[in-house]
Amino acid sequence: MLVKVASALNLGLHTVAMEVEVNVAQRGLPAFEIVGLPTKAVAESKERVRTAIINSDIKFPERRIVVNLAPADVPKQGSFYDLPIAVGILATVIGCKLPERSLFFGELSLDGTLRHTKGALLLALFAKERGVNNIFVPHSSANEASIIKGVNVYPVESLTQLVLFFCKQIDFKPVTHKENDSKEEVSEAEFDMSDVLGQEQTKRTMEIAAGGGHNLFMIGSPGSGKTMLARAFPGILPSLSEKESLEVTKIYSASGRIPPQGSVIKTRPFCTPHHTTSNAGLIGGGSRLKPGEISLAHRGVLFLDEFNEFSRLALESLRQPLEDGCITLCRSRDKATFPSRFTLIASANPCPCGYLLHPKKTCICTQREIERYRKKISGPILDRIDLCVEVPVVDIKELSCDDKAPDFLESSKVIRERIIMARKIQQKRFSSETIYTNAEMGNKQIKKYCYLSREVSQILIKAGANFNLSARSYYKMIRVARTISDLEGVKEISASHMAEALQYRSCEKNENVHF
Amino acid sequence: MKTVKISSSRYPSLLKQISDPPQQLYYKGKWDSKLFKNCLAVVGARQMTGYGRRATNELVAKIASMGVTIVSGFMYGVDAQAHRAALSVGGKTIAVMPCGIDVIHPSHQKKLYEEIIAANGLIISELETNHPPALWIFPKRNRIVAGLSKAVLVVEAGFDSGSLITADLAKKFNRKLLAVPGPITSSLSQGTLQLIKNGADLASDANDILVNYGLNYQEYSMNRFSAAGLNKLERGIIDKLTQEPKDIDTLSRLVNISISDLGATLSLMQLRGIVTKEKDKYHFIQEKVC
């Protein structure tokens, strides 16, 4: 007897339909075979299915069972075939009819219950697209799948429950989506901005970076507080919009990072890969294409500490994702596109020994060493970083004695409010465009949305001559000035906005090192 | 290949007087005997500080603009800065290489090398044209730097700096020795301060040096800053910066103004050439050089 069970297969963020054909033959020696290019995890599925069925007190048919995973030419990975295979066998054992237009998806435990399985959200999206009414997913993944409205999501706890439902012995209701506690909406940062003493300029640069989604490069000696500042950064980020949060949740679902009973992700991701991270780990890849850190940081922040220590290959592969906001990975068998619209925060020492800018310690690097160190970050990468700031070493004694200091310490909450306002202005500005933030503006959009008065362009021209600005950095300055004016809530870019933007140009040319 | 032999009439007469003058000088550029008439050697630390840079600019630009040829060793730091400061005012400069004249060492200063030749300066060496640089050559090179010059100016030097070798040679050759004083807290001032203690002339003004050449620099006395029309905030900033260079965060606390407004003001002051940023600190420019 042949039973066909519908399921689906996630390839990257893309889902394709799949059919599990289960044939329990009347003749032949008892056997259990899975065909259709199963990988190890899938092939082992037969032991899980057999044991789970037996442990659910259901008789396992002692016949020749052949399972075909169609289409047969796509390699099958993952453990979510357990449920469709088991359902197919159960259907022949019990002889009941399966509900129509349904997808089955999930991993079995040996006791017959179902385990949390990754990619449930993608399955629900696929079901909605294809007009499939019902999906059966593990209980703990059901909340994640039910984010998508218009699909009945059945939270399956065990095989027994499912059999009883097929035989119409029990009532089984689809789950309704339950939001997680909403206090998570504000990103929980390790530090508050007011915890950081001094560093006014760096904090201001971070505010601009968050305000307009600009990439930021911090240069400073060890101990100047770069890492602490970066860790305070999530606290000033606005929460994700509904559209953005679905984009992020999809990626997290595909890579199995949504916890059991998890719901949609509302806080902006903050990823901090170590500098020894492999290229595939950073940009995504592997033999089964997986999203890398840049995609996990989508709509959030990718913090690369010790930027110069990353491998040259890893740094250079950031170019295209930084420019396009997505990455397309191709292998001989697979191809996947992952979104990667993140804000890059990079930090580095000014020289190999680290003490070039230090007020007390002496730098022992030669000019050549410093140049070699800085050359590791190529022009094209620097071109894509709008803001650059030098983080000085702060004398704590001096700061804590200063009575005036507390006046300067704004909390993350206050800064965040200004950023939310600036982002709202940008949302309105770009409502007819495909971009969200000032940092994404191309030359065309700059011309359209950034009117420069005579006075302002005079400053820019003069700066171009005095500071050796390249044509590309002209546009950087304008983008940054646009964000500064948005933070102030002013429509037009004023001279002081442009003048302030010039402060953050220093990675342009290493003015410190050359003449 | 262009050379000048010791027997030639074109051979610099001052250099001939030292105890072991080079037998021949290889050179690049246009040999003009007038170049060697009034030479000043400027030497100093490779790890020059911001102070060293400004001091070199300030003194050398004035001296070079009076027609004195600046001789130095083409090393990065004070040496290169001296060459550059001379070129910036259209002055003449001679680079004495620690290697053959076709080898550019350090190689990242290729642009400077070309500029010196283009500005009718000279690249010279006693070594064959493609001789690689080596540690033992530096002291030998220094004897040519000192030998060519009437006076030697040491800008910044650490306690055991190579510049002190040049200073010793200057004394040995009976040249005038001058040193720029520096902060007593800076390790790169220990050598120069020691020189002054031991009797070198203190050079705090271009005329301290020019007097040895019978020249006098006429200060064009126009206070640019009263004419520049500074507002109250800008005057406040300059007031703080004249005491000591400061980073922007400290400055913002001192003048009590938000970092964004201060940043904008400083950018504009930088564009007008009133302040300059070196490393992470802002400096007030007394005299704009380039």
Coordinates of C-alpha atoms in Angstrom, one line a residue, chain A residues 55-237:
Chain A
N55 CA 7.3 3.0 22.0
S56 CA 4.0 4.6 21.2
D57 CA 2.4 1.1 21.6
I58 CA 1.6 0.8 17.9
K59 CA 2.6 -2.3 16.1
F60 CA 5.4 -1.7 13.6
P61 CA 4.6 -3.5 10.3
E62 CA 6.9 -6.4 9.7
R63 CA 7.0 -5.9 6.0
R64 CA 9.1 -4.5 3.3
I65 CA 8.9 -0.7 3.7
V66 CA 10.4 1.6 1.1
V67 CA 10.4 5.4 1.7
N68 CA 11.1 7.7 -1.3
L69 CA 11.9 11.3 -0.7
A70 CA 10.9 13.1 -3.9
P71 CA 12.2 14.9 -5.8
A72 CA 14.9 12.3 -5.7
D73 CA 17.8 14.3 -7.0
V74 CA 18.0 16.9 -4.3
P75 CA 20.2 15.8 -1.4
K76 CA 18.1 15.6 1.8
Q77 CA 19.5 16.9 5.0
G78 CA 18.1 17.4 8.5
S79 CA 15.9 15.5 10.8
F80 CA 12.5 16.9 10.0
Y81 CA 11.6 13.9 7.8
D82 CA 10.9 11.8 10.8
L83 CA 7.3 13.0 11.2
P84 CA 6.2 12.6 7.5
I85 CA 7.8 9.1 7.3
A86 CA 6.1 8.0 10.6
V87 CA 2.8 9.5 9.5
G88 CA 3.0 7.5 6.2
I89 CA 3.7 4.3 8.0
L90 CA 1.0 4.9 10.6
A91 CA -1.5 5.7 7.8
T92 CA -1.0 2.2 6.4
V93 CA -1.0 0.5 9.7
I94 CA -4.2 2.2 10.9
G95 CA -5.7 2.5 7.5
C96 CA -7.1 6.0 8.1
K97 CA -7.2 8.9 5.7
L98 CA -4.8 11.7 6.2
P99 CA -6.2 15.3 6.3
E100 CA -6.0 17.0 2.9
R101 CA -3.8 19.9 2.0
S102 CA -1.5 19.4 5.0
L103 CA 2.3 19.5 5.5
F104 CA 4.1 17.4 8.1
F105 CA 7.4 18.5 9.5
G106 CA 9.3 17.5 12.6
E107 CA 11.9 15.4 14.4
L108 CA 10.9 12.4 16.5
S109 CA 12.2 11.4 19.9
L110 CA 12.5 7.7 20.7
D111 CA 9.6 7.9 23.1
G112 CA 7.2 9.0 20.3
T113 CA 7.1 12.7 21.3
L114 CA 8.3 15.4 18.9
R115 CA 11.4 17.6 19.3
H116 CA 11.9 21.3 18.5
T117 CA 12.8 21.5 14.9
K118 CA 14.4 24.4 13.0
G119 CA 12.8 26.2 10.1
A120 CA 9.2 26.0 11.2
L121 CA 8.6 29.6 10.3
L122 CA 9.8 29.1 6.7
L123 CA 7.5 26.1 6.4
A124 CA 4.5 28.2 7.5
L125 CA 5.4 31.0 5.0
F126 CA 5.7 28.3 2.3
A127 CA 2.3 26.9 3.2
K128 CA 0.7 30.3 3.0
E129 CA 2.2 31.0 -0.4
R130 CA 1.0 27.6 -1.8
G131 CA -2.4 27.8 -0.2
V132 CA -1.9 24.8 2.0
N133 CA -4.3 25.0 4.9
N134 CA -2.8 22.8 7.6
I135 CA 0.7 22.3 8.9
F136 CA 1.7 19.8 11.6
V137 CA 4.8 20.8 13.4
P138 CA 6.3 19.9 16.8
H139 CA 4.6 21.4 19.8
S140 CA 7.6 23.6 20.7
S141 CA 8.0 25.0 17.2
A142 CA 4.3 25.8 16.8
N143 CA 4.4 29.2 18.3
E144 CA 7.2 30.2 15.9
A145 CA 5.2 28.9 12.9
S146 CA 2.0 30.6 14.0
I147 CA 3.6 34.0 13.5
I148 CA 2.2 33.6 9.9
K149 CA -1.5 34.3 9.9
G150 CA -3.9 32.3 7.7
V151 CA -2.4 28.9 8.2
N152 CA -3.7 26.3 10.7
V153 CA -0.7 25.3 12.8
Y154 CA -1.2 22.0 14.7
P155 CA 1.1 21.6 17.7
V156 CA 1.9 17.9 17.7
E157 CA 3.1 16.6 21.0
S158 CA 3.3 12.9 20.2
L159 CA 2.5 10.3 17.7
T160 CA -0.2 8.8 19.8
Q161 CA -2.0 12.2 19.9
L162 CA -1.7 12.4 16.1
V163 CA -3.1 8.8 15.6
L164 CA -6.1 9.6 17.9
F165 CA -6.7 12.7 15.9
F166 CA -6.6 10.9 12.5
C167 CA -9.1 8.3 13.9
K168 CA -11.3 11.2 15.0
Q169 CA -11.0 10.0 18.7
I170 CA -9.9 13.4 20.0
D171 CA -10.4 17.0 19.1
F172 CA -7.2 18.8 18.0
K173 CA -7.2 22.6 17.7
P174 CA -4.6 24.6 15.8
V175 CA -2.6 26.9 18.0
T176 CA -3.0 30.7 18.1
H177 CA 0.1 32.8 18.2
K178 CA 1.3 34.0 21.6
E179 CA 3.6 37.0 21.7
N180 CA 6.6 36.8 24.0
D181 CA 6.7 39.2 26.9
S182 CA 7.0 42.6 25.3
K183 CA 9.5 44.0 27.7
E184 CA 12.2 42.6 25.4
E185 CA 11.3 45.3 22.8
V186 CA 14.1 47.5 24.1
S187 CA 17.5 45.9 23.5
E188 CA 19.1 44.9 26.7
A189 CA 22.7 46.3 26.4
E190 CA 25.4 45.2 28.8
F191 CA 26.2 48.8 29.5
D192 CA 24.3 52.0 29.5
M193 CA 25.9 55.0 27.7
S194 CA 25.9 56.8 31.0
D195 CA 28.2 54.1 32.4
V196 CA 31.0 55.3 30.1
L197 CA 32.8 58.3 31.5
G198 CA 34.2 60.8 29.0
Q199 CA 34.4 59.8 25.4
E200 CA 31.9 62.4 24.4
Q201 CA 32.9 62.4 20.8
T202 CA 32.8 58.6 20.4
K203 CA 29.3 58.6 22.0
R204 CA 28.2 61.3 19.6
T205 CA 29.5 59.3 16.7
M206 CA 27.6 56.2 17.9
E207 CA 24.5 58.3 18.1
I208 CA 24.9 59.4 14.5
A209 CA 25.7 55.8 13.4
A210 CA 22.5 54.5 15.1
G211 CA 20.5 57.5 13.8
G212 CA 21.3 56.9 10.1
G213 CA 22.5 53.3 10.0
H214 CA 26.1 54.4 9.2
N215 CA 29.0 52.1 9.5
L216 CA 31.5 53.1 12.2
F217 CA 35.2 52.6 12.6
M218 CA 36.8 53.2 16.1
I219 CA 40.5 53.6 16.4
G220 CA 42.1 53.6 19.8
S221 CA 44.7 52.3 22.1
P222 CA 44.1 49.2 24.3
G223 CA 42.0 50.2 27.3
S224 CA 40.4 53.2 25.8
G225 CA 37.0 51.7 26.0
K226 CA 36.2 50.8 22.4
T227 CA 34.7 47.4 23.3
M228 CA 32.7 48.8 26.2
L229 CA 31.2 51.5 24.0
A230 CA 30.3 49.0 21.3
R231 CA 28.6 46.9 23.9
A232 CA 26.6 49.8 25.0
F233 CA 25.5 50.4 21.4
P234 CA 22.5 48.0 21.3
G235 CA 20.9 50.1 24.0
I236 CA 20.4 53.1 21.7
L237 CA 19.1 51.2 18.8

